[in-house]
mmCIF file with all atom_site columns, C-alpha atoms in Angstrom:
data_model
loop_
_atom_site.group_PDB
_atom_site.id
_atom_site.type_symbol
_atom_site.label_atom_id
_atom_site.label_alt_id
_atom_site.label_comp_id
_atom_site.label_asym_id
_atom_site.label_entity_id
_atom_site.label_seq_id
_atom_site.pdbx_PDB_ins_code
_atom_site.Cartn_x
_atom_site.Cartn_y
_atom_site.Cartn_z
_atom_site.occupancy
_atom_site.B_iso_or_equiv
_atom_site.pdbx_formal_charge
_atom_site.auth_seq_id
_atom_site.auth_comp_id
_atom_site.auth_asym_id
_atom_site.auth_atom_id
_atom_site.pdbx_PDB_model_num
ATOM 1   C CA . MET A 1 1   ? 0.005   0.000  -0.003  1.00 0.00 ? 1   MET A CA 1
ATOM 2   C CA . LYS A 1 2   ? 1.004   3.605  -0.518  1.00 0.00 ? 2   LYS A CA 1
ATOM 3   C CA . LEU A 1 3   ? -0.118  6.430  1.746   1.00 0.00 ? 3   LEU A CA 1
ATOM 4   C CA . TYR A 1 4   ? -0.073  9.809  0.032   1.00 0.00 ? 4   TYR A CA 1
ATOM 5   C CA . PHE A 1 5   ? 0.597   12.379 2.733   1.00 0.00 ? 5   PHE A CA 1
ATOM 6   C CA . SER A 1 6   ? 1.758   15.899 3.440   1.00 0.00 ? 6   SER A CA 1
ATOM 7   C CA . PRO A 1 7   ? 3.276   16.876 6.805   1.00 0.00 ? 7   PRO A CA 1
ATOM 8   C CA . SER A 1 8   ? 1.061   18.733 9.287   1.00 0.00 ? 8   SER A CA 1
ATOM 9   C CA . THR A 1 9   ? -2.139  17.776 7.454   1.00 0.00 ? 9   THR A CA 1
ATOM 10  C CA . CYS A 1 10  ? -4.980  15.353 8.103   1.00 0.00 ? 10  CYS A CA 1
ATOM 11  C CA . SER A 1 11  ? -3.005  12.497 6.567   1.00 0.00 ? 11  SER A CA 1
ATOM 12  C CA . LEU A 1 12  ? -1.389  11.962 9.966   1.00 0.00 ? 12  LEU A CA 1
ATOM 13  C CA . HIS A 1 13  ? -4.179  9.847  11.436  1.00 0.00 ? 13  HIS A CA 1
ATOM 14  C CA . PRO A 1 14  ? -4.184  7.152  8.709   1.00 0.00 ? 14  PRO A CA 1
ATOM 15  C CA . HIS A 1 15  ? -0.383  7.173  9.009   1.00 0.00 ? 15  HIS A CA 1
ATOM 16  C CA . ILE A 1 16  ? -0.772  6.465  12.752  1.00 0.00 ? 16  ILE A CA 1
ATOM 17  C CA . ALA A 1 17  ? -3.266  3.673  11.949  1.00 0.00 ? 17  ALA A CA 1
ATOM 18  C CA . LEU A 1 18  ? -0.785  2.056  9.579   1.00 0.00 ? 18  LEU A CA 1
ATOM 19  C CA . ARG A 1 19  ? 1.941   2.193  12.228  1.00 0.00 ? 19  ARG A CA 1
ATOM 20  C CA . GLU A 1 20  ? -0.461  0.728  14.825  1.00 0.00 ? 20  GLU A CA 1
ATOM 21  C CA . THR A 1 21  ? -1.218  -2.277 12.621  1.00 0.00 ? 21  THR A CA 1
ATOM 22  C CA . GLY A 1 22  ? 2.336   -2.917 11.471  1.00 0.00 ? 22  GLY A CA 1
ATOM 23  C CA . LEU A 1 23  ? 1.108   -3.427 7.898   1.00 0.00 ? 23  LEU A CA 1
ATOM 24  C CA . PRO A 1 24  ? 3.734   -2.792 5.184   1.00 0.00 ? 24  PRO A CA 1
ATOM 25  C CA . PHE A 1 25  ? 3.288   0.534  3.391   1.00 0.00 ? 25  PHE A CA 1
ATOM 26  C CA . GLU A 1 26  ? 5.163   3.188  1.491   1.00 0.00 ? 26  GLU A CA 1
ATOM 27  C CA . LEU A 1 27  ? 4.901   6.893  2.253   1.00 0.00 ? 27  LEU A CA 1
ATOM 28  C CA . VAL A 1 28  ? 4.598   9.202  -0.745  1.00 0.00 ? 28  VAL A CA 1
ATOM 29  C CA . ARG A 1 29  ? 4.910   12.898 0.004   1.00 0.00 ? 29  ARG A CA 1
ATOM 30  C CA . VAL A 1 30  ? 2.584   15.299 -1.804  1.00 0.00 ? 30  VAL A CA 1
ATOM 31  C CA . ASP A 1 31  ? 3.105   18.995 -2.395  1.00 0.00 ? 31  ASP A CA 1
ATOM 32  C CA . THR A 1 32  ? -0.506  20.062 -1.840  1.00 0.00 ? 32  THR A CA 1
ATOM 33  C CA . ARG A 1 33  ? 0.027   23.497 -3.380  1.00 0.00 ? 33  ARG A CA 1
ATOM 34  C CA . ALA A 1 34  ? 1.584   22.228 -6.604  1.00 0.00 ? 34  ALA A CA 1
ATOM 35  C CA . HIS A 1 35  ? -0.452  18.993 -6.552  1.00 0.00 ? 35  HIS A CA 1
ATOM 36  C CA . LYS A 1 36  ? 2.645   16.970 -7.341  1.00 0.00 ? 36  LYS A CA 1
ATOM 37  C CA . THR A 1 37  ? 4.058   13.905 -5.652  1.00 0.00 ? 37  THR A CA 1
ATOM 38  C CA . SER A 1 38  ? 7.684   13.795 -4.537  1.00 0.00 ? 38  SER A CA 1
ATOM 39  C CA . ASP A 1 39  ? 8.562   11.939 -7.743  1.00 0.00 ? 39  ASP A CA 1
ATOM 40  C CA . GLY A 1 40  ? 6.869   14.572 -9.924  1.00 0.00 ? 40  GLY A CA 1
ATOM 41  C CA . ARG A 1 41  ? 3.581   12.843 -10.710 1.00 0.00 ? 41  ARG A CA 1
ATOM 42  C CA . ASP A 1 42  ? 0.349   14.816 -11.043 1.00 0.00 ? 42  ASP A CA 1
ATOM 43  C CA . TYR A 1 43  ? -1.478  14.166 -7.786  1.00 0.00 ? 43  TYR A CA 1
ATOM 44  C CA . TYR A 1 44  ? -4.851  14.880 -9.406  1.00 0.00 ? 44  TYR A CA 1
ATOM 45  C CA . ALA A 1 45  ? -4.285  11.734 -11.478 1.00 0.00 ? 45  ALA A CA 1
ATOM 46  C CA . ILE A 1 46  ? -4.123  9.765  -8.230  1.00 0.00 ? 46  ILE A CA 1
ATOM 47  C CA . ASN A 1 47  ? -6.797  11.626 -6.267  1.00 0.00 ? 47  ASN A CA 1
ATOM 48  C CA . PRO A 1 48  ? -8.995  13.915 -8.368  1.00 0.00 ? 48  PRO A CA 1
ATOM 49  C CA . LYS A 1 49  ? -10.081 15.679 -5.143  1.00 0.00 ? 49  LYS A CA 1
ATOM 50  C CA . GLY A 1 50  ? -6.532  17.001 -4.885  1.00 0.00 ? 50  GLY A CA 1
ATOM 51  C CA . TYR A 1 51  ? -6.087  16.657 -1.141  1.00 0.00 ? 51  TYR A CA 1
ATOM 52  C CA . VAL A 1 52  ? -4.482  14.161 1.192   1.00 0.00 ? 52  VAL A CA 1
ATOM 53  C CA . PRO A 1 53  ? -4.757  11.508 2.423   1.00 0.00 ? 53  PRO A CA 1
ATOM 54  C CA . ALA A 1 54  ? -5.161  8.898  -0.275  1.00 0.00 ? 54  ALA A CA 1
ATOM 55  C CA . LEU A 1 55  ? -4.350  5.245  0.137   1.00 0.00 ? 55  LEU A CA 1
ATOM 56  C CA . GLU A 1 56  ? -3.327  3.283  -2.958  1.00 0.00 ? 56  GLU A CA 1
ATOM 57  C CA . LEU A 1 57  ? -4.012  -0.392 -2.518  1.00 0.00 ? 57  LEU A CA 1
ATOM 58  C CA . ASP A 1 58  ? -1.854  -3.169 -3.923  1.00 0.00 ? 58  ASP A CA 1
ATOM 59  C CA . ASP A 1 59  ? -4.247  -3.651 -6.855  1.00 0.00 ? 59  ASP A CA 1
ATOM 60  C CA . GLY A 1 60  ? -3.886  0.027  -7.838  1.00 0.00 ? 60  GLY A CA 1
ATOM 61  C CA . SER A 1 61  ? -7.290  1.170  -6.559  1.00 0.00 ? 61  SER A CA 1
ATOM 62  C CA . VAL A 1 62  ? -7.348  4.287  -4.403  1.00 0.00 ? 62  VAL A CA 1
ATOM 63  C CA . LEU A 1 63  ? -9.303  5.116  -1.262  1.00 0.00 ? 63  LEU A CA 1
ATOM 64  C CA . THR A 1 64  ? -9.799  8.710  -0.134  1.00 0.00 ? 64  THR A CA 1
ATOM 65  C CA . GLU A 1 65  ? -11.316 10.347 2.970   1.00 0.00 ? 65  GLU A CA 1
ATOM 66  C CA . GLY A 1 66  ? -9.318  9.785  6.108   1.00 0.00 ? 66  GLY A CA 1
ATOM 67  C CA . ALA A 1 67  ? -12.090 8.284  8.262   1.00 0.00 ? 67  ALA A CA 1
ATOM 68  C CA . VAL A 1 68  ? -12.751 5.640  5.613   1.00 0.00 ? 68  VAL A CA 1
ATOM 69  C CA . ILE A 1 69  ? -9.042  4.948  5.144   1.00 0.00 ? 69  ILE A CA 1
ATOM 70  C CA . ASP A 1 70  ? -8.691  4.483  8.920   1.00 0.00 ? 70  ASP A CA 1
ATOM 71  C CA . GLN A 1 71  ? -11.405 1.832  8.936   1.00 0.00 ? 71  GLN A CA 1
ATOM 72  C CA . TYR A 1 72  ? -9.986  0.036  5.916   1.00 0.00 ? 72  TYR A CA 1
ATOM 73  C CA . ILE A 1 73  ? -6.512  -0.114 7.481   1.00 0.00 ? 73  ILE A CA 1
ATOM 74  C CA . ALA A 1 74  ? -7.908  -1.339 10.812  1.00 0.00 ? 74  ALA A CA 1
ATOM 75  C CA . ASP A 1 75  ? -9.946  -4.056 9.115   1.00 0.00 ? 75  ASP A CA 1
ATOM 76  C CA . GLN A 1 76  ? -6.857  -5.397 7.344   1.00 0.00 ? 76  GLN A CA 1
ATOM 77  C CA . LYS A 1 77  ? -5.396  -6.441 10.695  1.00 0.00 ? 77  LYS A CA 1
ATOM 78  C CA . PRO A 1 78  ? -8.215  -7.139 13.176  1.00 0.00 ? 78  PRO A CA 1
ATOM 79  C CA . GLU A 1 79  ? -5.762  -8.547 15.717  1.00 0.00 ? 79  GLU A CA 1
ATOM 80  C CA . ALA A 1 80  ? -4.336  -5.023 16.150  1.00 0.00 ? 80  ALA A CA 1
ATOM 81  C CA . LYS A 1 81  ? -7.708  -4.175 17.772  1.00 0.00 ? 81  LYS A CA 1
ATOM 82  C CA . ILE A 1 82  ? -7.764  -0.546 16.693  1.00 0.00 ? 82  ILE A CA 1
ATOM 83  C CA . ILE A 1 83  ? -11.392 -0.847 15.606  1.00 0.00 ? 83  ILE A CA 1
ATOM 84  C CA . PRO A 1 84  ? -14.072 -3.141 17.041  1.00 0.00 ? 84  PRO A CA 1
ATOM 85  C CA . PRO A 1 85  ? -15.596 -5.863 14.847  1.00 0.00 ? 85  PRO A CA 1
ATOM 86  C CA . ALA A 1 86  ? -18.217 -4.873 12.260  1.00 0.00 ? 86  ALA A CA 1
ATOM 87  C CA . GLY A 1 87  ? -21.781 -5.090 13.503  1.00 0.00 ? 87  GLY A CA 1
ATOM 88  C CA . THR A 1 88  ? -20.961 -4.416 17.159  1.00 0.00 ? 88  THR A CA 1
ATOM 89  C CA . LEU A 1 89  ? -22.206 -1.366 19.038  1.00 0.00 ? 89  LEU A CA 1
ATOM 90  C CA . ASP A 1 90  ? -18.620 -0.412 19.826  1.00 0.00 ? 90  ASP A CA 1
ATOM 91  C CA . ARG A 1 91  ? -17.880 -0.316 16.074  1.00 0.00 ? 91  ARG A CA 1
ATOM 92  C CA . TYR A 1 92  ? -20.735 2.097  15.590  1.00 0.00 ? 92  TYR A CA 1
ATOM 93  C CA . ARG A 1 93  ? -19.404 4.206  18.465  1.00 0.00 ? 93  ARG A CA 1
ATOM 94  C CA . VAL A 1 94  ? -16.032 4.485  16.733  1.00 0.00 ? 94  VAL A CA 1
ATOM 95  C CA . GLN A 1 95  ? -17.789 5.429  13.499  1.00 0.00 ? 95  GLN A CA 1
ATOM 96  C CA . GLU A 1 96  ? -19.876 7.957  15.406  1.00 0.00 ? 96  GLU A CA 1
ATOM 97  C CA . TRP A 1 97  ? -16.693 9.584  16.727  1.00 0.00 ? 97  TRP A CA 1
ATOM 98  C CA . LEU A 1 98  ? -14.983 9.471  13.323  1.00 0.00 ? 98  LEU A CA 1
ATOM 99  C CA . ASN A 1 99  ? -17.967 11.242 11.757  1.00 0.00 ? 99  ASN A CA 1
ATOM 100 C CA . PHE A 1 100 ? -18.172 13.802 14.546  1.00 0.00 ? 100 PHE A CA 1
ATOM 101 C CA . ILE A 1 101 ? -14.481 14.628 14.269  1.00 0.00 ? 101 ILE A CA 1
ATOM 102 C CA . ALA A 1 102 ? -14.673 14.869 10.456  1.00 0.00 ? 102 ALA A CA 1
ATOM 103 C CA . SER A 1 103 ? -17.779 17.010 10.275  1.00 0.00 ? 103 SER A CA 1
ATOM 104 C CA . GLU A 1 104 ? -17.742 19.045 13.475  1.00 0.00 ? 104 GLU A CA 1
ATOM 105 C CA . ILE A 1 105 ? -14.048 19.517 14.315  1.00 0.00 ? 105 ILE A CA 1
ATOM 106 C CA . HIS A 1 106 ? -11.934 18.971 11.204  1.00 0.00 ? 106 HIS A CA 1
ATOM 107 C CA . LYS A 1 107 ? -13.995 21.211 8.937   1.00 0.00 ? 107 LYS A CA 1
ATOM 108 C CA . ALA A 1 108 ? -14.343 23.863 11.635  1.00 0.00 ? 108 ALA A CA 1
ATOM 109 C CA . PHE A 1 109 ? -10.591 24.483 11.444  1.00 0.00 ? 109 PHE A CA 1
ATOM 110 C CA . ALA A 1 110 ? -10.754 25.638 7.790   1.00 0.00 ? 110 ALA A CA 1
ATOM 111 C CA . PRO A 1 111 ? -11.146 29.398 8.488   1.00 0.00 ? 111 PRO A CA 1
ATOM 112 C CA . LEU A 1 112 ? -8.092  29.281 10.777  1.00 0.00 ? 112 LEU A CA 1
ATOM 113 C CA . PHE A 1 113 ? -5.885  28.467 7.804   1.00 0.00 ? 113 PHE A CA 1
ATOM 114 C CA . GLY A 1 114 ? -6.599  31.550 5.777   1.00 0.00 ? 114 GLY A CA 1
ATOM 115 C CA . GLY A 1 115 ? -9.846  33.235 6.694   1.00 0.00 ? 115 GLY A CA 1
ATOM 116 C CA . LEU A 1 116 ? -10.648 36.736 7.889   1.00 0.00 ? 116 LEU A CA 1
ATOM 117 C CA . ASP A 1 117 ? -10.012 37.584 11.549  1.00 0.00 ? 117 ASP A CA 1
ATOM 118 C CA . GLU A 1 118 ? -13.732 37.646 12.325  1.00 0.00 ? 118 GLU A CA 1
ATOM 119 C CA . ALA A 1 119 ? -14.194 34.199 10.727  1.00 0.00 ? 119 ALA A CA 1
ATOM 120 C CA . LYS A 1 120 ? -11.221 32.911 12.706  1.00 0.00 ? 120 LYS A CA 1
ATOM 121 C CA . GLU A 1 121 ? -12.763 34.007 15.995  1.00 0.00 ? 121 GLU A CA 1
ATOM 122 C CA . LEU A 1 122 ? -16.078 32.380 15.090  1.00 0.00 ? 122 LEU A CA 1
ATOM 123 C CA . ALA A 1 123 ? -14.212 29.187 14.184  1.00 0.00 ? 123 ALA A CA 1
ATOM 124 C CA . ARG A 1 124 ? -12.325 29.166 17.502  1.00 0.00 ? 124 ARG A CA 1
ATOM 125 C CA . THR A 1 125 ? -15.629 29.586 19.354  1.00 0.00 ? 125 THR A CA 1
ATOM 126 C CA . LYS A 1 126 ? -17.211 26.710 17.443  1.00 0.00 ? 126 LYS A CA 1
ATOM 127 C CA . ILE A 1 127 ? -14.186 24.447 17.988  1.00 0.00 ? 127 ILE A CA 1
ATOM 128 C CA . ALA A 1 128 ? -14.181 25.300 21.709  1.00 0.00 ? 128 ALA A CA 1
ATOM 129 C CA . LYS A 1 129 ? -17.782 24.095 22.000  1.00 0.00 ? 129 LYS A CA 1
ATOM 130 C CA . ARG A 1 130 ? -16.873 20.854 20.234  1.00 0.00 ? 130 ARG A CA 1
ATOM 131 C CA . PHE A 1 131 ? -13.829 20.455 22.500  1.00 0.00 ? 131 PHE A CA 1
ATOM 132 C CA . ASP A 1 132 ? -16.073 20.986 25.553  1.00 0.00 ? 132 ASP A CA 1
ATOM 133 C CA . PHE A 1 133 ? -18.087 17.972 24.387  1.00 0.00 ? 133 PHE A CA 1
ATOM 134 C CA . VAL A 1 134 ? -15.042 15.778 23.717  1.00 0.00 ? 134 VAL A CA 1
ATOM 135 C CA . ALA A 1 135 ? -13.412 16.785 27.013  1.00 0.00 ? 135 ALA A CA 1
ATOM 136 C CA . LYS A 1 136 ? -16.443 15.532 28.947  1.00 0.00 ? 136 LYS A CA 1
ATOM 137 C CA . ARG A 1 137 ? -15.956 12.121 27.383  1.00 0.00 ? 137 ARG A CA 1
ATOM 138 C CA . LEU A 1 138 ? -12.234 12.148 28.137  1.00 0.00 ? 138 LEU A CA 1
ATOM 139 C CA . ASP A 1 139 ? -12.910 13.242 31.726  1.00 0.00 ? 139 ASP A CA 1
ATOM 140 C CA . GLU A 1 140 ? -14.416 9.780  32.190  1.00 0.00 ? 140 GLU A CA 1
ATOM 141 C CA . HIS A 1 141 ? -12.371 7.547  29.866  1.00 0.00 ? 141 HIS A CA 1
ATOM 142 C CA . PRO A 1 142 ? -8.770  7.557  28.621  1.00 0.00 ? 142 PRO A CA 1
ATOM 143 C CA . TYR A 1 143 ? -9.928  7.086  25.011  1.00 0.00 ? 143 TYR A CA 1
ATOM 144 C CA . LEU A 1 144 ? -13.008 8.030  23.034  1.00 0.00 ? 144 LEU A CA 1
ATOM 145 C CA . VAL A 1 145 ? -14.548 4.567  23.106  1.00 0.00 ? 145 VAL A CA 1
ATOM 146 C CA . GLY A 1 146 ? -13.476 3.484  26.583  1.00 0.00 ? 146 GLY A CA 1
ATOM 147 C CA . ASP A 1 147 ? -10.204 2.073  27.802  1.00 0.00 ? 147 ASP A CA 1
ATOM 148 C CA . ALA A 1 148 ? -8.585  1.125  24.484  1.00 0.00 ? 148 ALA A CA 1
ATOM 149 C CA . PHE A 1 149 ? -7.097  3.144  21.628  1.00 0.00 ? 149 PHE A CA 1
ATOM 150 C CA . SER A 1 150 ? -9.066  3.189  18.373  1.00 0.00 ? 150 SER A CA 1
ATOM 151 C CA . VAL A 1 151 ? -8.661  4.894  15.023  1.00 0.00 ? 151 VAL A CA 1
ATOM 152 C CA . ALA A 1 152 ? -10.963 7.656  16.295  1.00 0.00 ? 152 ALA A CA 1
ATOM 153 C CA . ASP A 1 153 ? -8.311  8.571  18.858  1.00 0.00 ? 153 ASP A CA 1
ATOM 154 C CA . GLY A 1 154 ? -5.698  8.892  16.112  1.00 0.00 ? 154 GLY A CA 1
ATOM 155 C CA . TYR A 1 155 ? -7.995  11.267 14.238  1.00 0.00 ? 155 TYR A CA 1
ATOM 156 C CA . LEU A 1 156 ? -8.658  13.338 17.348  1.00 0.00 ? 156 LEU A CA 1
ATOM 157 C CA . PHE A 1 157 ? -4.921  13.559 18.064  1.00 0.00 ? 157 PHE A CA 1
ATOM 158 C CA . ASN A 1 158 ? -4.343  14.758 14.494  1.00 0.00 ? 158 ASN A CA 1
ATOM 159 C CA . MET A 1 159 ? -6.848  17.585 15.014  1.00 0.00 ? 159 MET A CA 1
ATOM 160 C CA . LEU A 1 160 ? -5.327  18.519 18.361  1.00 0.00 ? 160 LEU A CA 1
ATOM 161 C CA . THR A 1 161 ? -1.939  19.022 16.693  1.00 0.00 ? 161 THR A CA 1
ATOM 162 C CA . TRP A 1 162 ? -3.547  21.865 14.749  1.00 0.00 ? 162 TRP A CA 1
ATOM 163 C CA . THR A 1 163 ? -4.267  23.790 17.932  1.00 0.00 ? 163 THR A CA 1
ATOM 164 C CA . GLN A 1 164 ? -0.555  24.528 18.244  1.00 0.00 ? 164 GLN A CA 1
ATOM 165 C CA . HIS A 1 165 ? -0.685  26.774 15.151  1.00 0.00 ? 165 HIS A CA 1
ATOM 166 C CA . THR A 1 166 ? -4.153  28.270 15.377  1.00 0.00 ? 166 THR A CA 1
ATOM 167 C CA . GLY A 1 167 ? -4.294  30.118 18.684  1.00 0.00 ? 167 GLY A CA 1
ATOM 168 C CA . ILE A 1 168 ? -6.232  27.470 20.626  1.00 0.00 ? 168 ILE A CA 1
ATOM 169 C CA . ASP A 1 169 ? -4.821  26.698 24.061  1.00 0.00 ? 169 ASP A CA 1
ATOM 170 C CA . LEU A 1 170 ? -5.495  23.124 25.164  1.00 0.00 ? 170 LEU A CA 1
ATOM 171 C CA . ALA A 1 171 ? -4.845  24.086 28.791  1.00 0.00 ? 171 ALA A CA 1
ATOM 172 C CA . ARG A 1 172 ? -8.528  25.093 28.890  1.00 0.00 ? 172 ARG A CA 1
ATOM 173 C CA . TRP A 1 173 ? -9.382  21.386 28.660  1.00 0.00 ? 173 TRP A CA 1
ATOM 174 C CA . PRO A 1 174 ? -7.160  19.390 31.042  1.00 0.00 ? 174 PRO A CA 1
ATOM 175 C CA . SER A 1 175 ? -8.483  16.024 29.837  1.00 0.00 ? 175 SER A CA 1
ATOM 176 C CA . LEU A 1 176 ? -7.782  16.940 26.209  1.00 0.00 ? 176 LEU A CA 1
ATOM 177 C CA . GLN A 1 177 ? -4.321  18.137 27.118  1.00 0.00 ? 177 GLN A CA 1
ATOM 178 C CA . ALA A 1 178 ? -3.641  14.915 29.050  1.00 0.00 ? 178 ALA A CA 1
ATOM 179 C CA . PHE A 1 179 ? -4.915  12.852 26.092  1.00 0.00 ? 179 PHE A CA 1
ATOM 180 C CA . PHE A 1 180 ? -2.658  14.799 23.715  1.00 0.00 ? 180 PHE A CA 1
ATOM 181 C CA . THR A 1 181 ? 0.377   14.234 25.939  1.00 0.00 ? 181 THR A CA 1
ATOM 182 C CA . ARG A 1 182 ? -0.449  10.531 26.334  1.00 0.00 ? 182 ARG A CA 1
ATOM 183 C CA . MET A 1 183 ? -0.914  10.102 22.598  1.00 0.00 ? 183 MET A CA 1
ATOM 184 C CA . LYS A 1 184 ? 2.468   11.710 21.811  1.00 0.00 ? 184 LYS A CA 1
ATOM 185 C CA . GLU A 1 185 ? 4.077   8.880  23.798  1.00 0.00 ? 185 GLU A CA 1
ATOM 186 C CA . ARG A 1 186 ? 2.520   6.071  21.730  1.00 0.00 ? 186 ARG A CA 1
ATOM 187 C CA . PRO A 1 187 ? 5.200   4.393  19.591  1.00 0.00 ? 187 PRO A CA 1
ATOM 188 C CA . SER A 1 188 ? 2.989   4.622  16.497  1.00 0.00 ? 188 SER A CA 1
ATOM 189 C CA . VAL A 1 189 ? 2.508   8.362  16.944  1.00 0.00 ? 189 VAL A CA 1
ATOM 190 C CA . ARG A 1 190 ? 6.181   9.011  17.620  1.00 0.00 ? 190 ARG A CA 1
ATOM 191 C CA . ALA A 1 191 ? 7.165   6.981  14.536  1.00 0.00 ? 191 ALA A CA 1
ATOM 192 C CA . ALA A 1 192 ? 4.638   8.718  12.291  1.00 0.00 ? 192 ALA A CA 1
ATOM 193 C CA . LEU A 1 193 ? 5.675   12.205 13.446  1.00 0.00 ? 193 LEU A CA 1
ATOM 194 C CA . ALA A 1 194 ? 9.363   11.373 12.998  1.00 0.00 ? 194 ALA A CA 1
ATOM 195 C CA . ALA A 1 195 ? 8.804   9.945  9.500   1.00 0.00 ? 195 ALA A CA 1
ATOM 196 C CA . GLU A 1 196 ? 6.834   13.012 8.421   1.00 0.00 ? 196 GLU A CA 1
ATOM 197 C CA . ARG A 1 197 ? 9.597   15.333 9.660   1.00 0.00 ? 197 ARG A CA 1
ATOM 198 C CA . SER A 1 198 ? 12.302  13.557 7.654   1.00 0.00 ? 198 SER A CA 1
#
């Protein structure tokens, strides 16, 4: 498999999922402004949407959308236990969190990467309300779906990394800050961050 990624973007969480499973994969860096891969290919030819992540499977087919890629990766190695089995309530809980993060947190960051000051303040207010909700969950459990890491936690961690560059102070949410610190110590997270820096 090939994971098309760009550092400091939302391709980090599928990268973490791959490292959690131990599945073999190749990282392919994408210049998201020029829409070119590191070897000069037109990224639009790989992913017509033009953004990362994209996961190219061994048969040449391509999956896009990080929350879907996370689930695909997790299902390739069920023994890694980073997503509950299909059909279980816990699986739906993970999917519920993945969808919430994608629609309510991830997209809310958009104005902070190039909007007007007024739009940025509105975005920070909206994100804070979403973080209030997530923090209540993490006040009671170490991970989003209980006591064990899942792909939803990787996605949340990815979003929390963006707070460092957008004027959002995690100290307001001690449980989120503790989660963030705990996640940075996971071997998969450390390996993914190191690989994306190189």
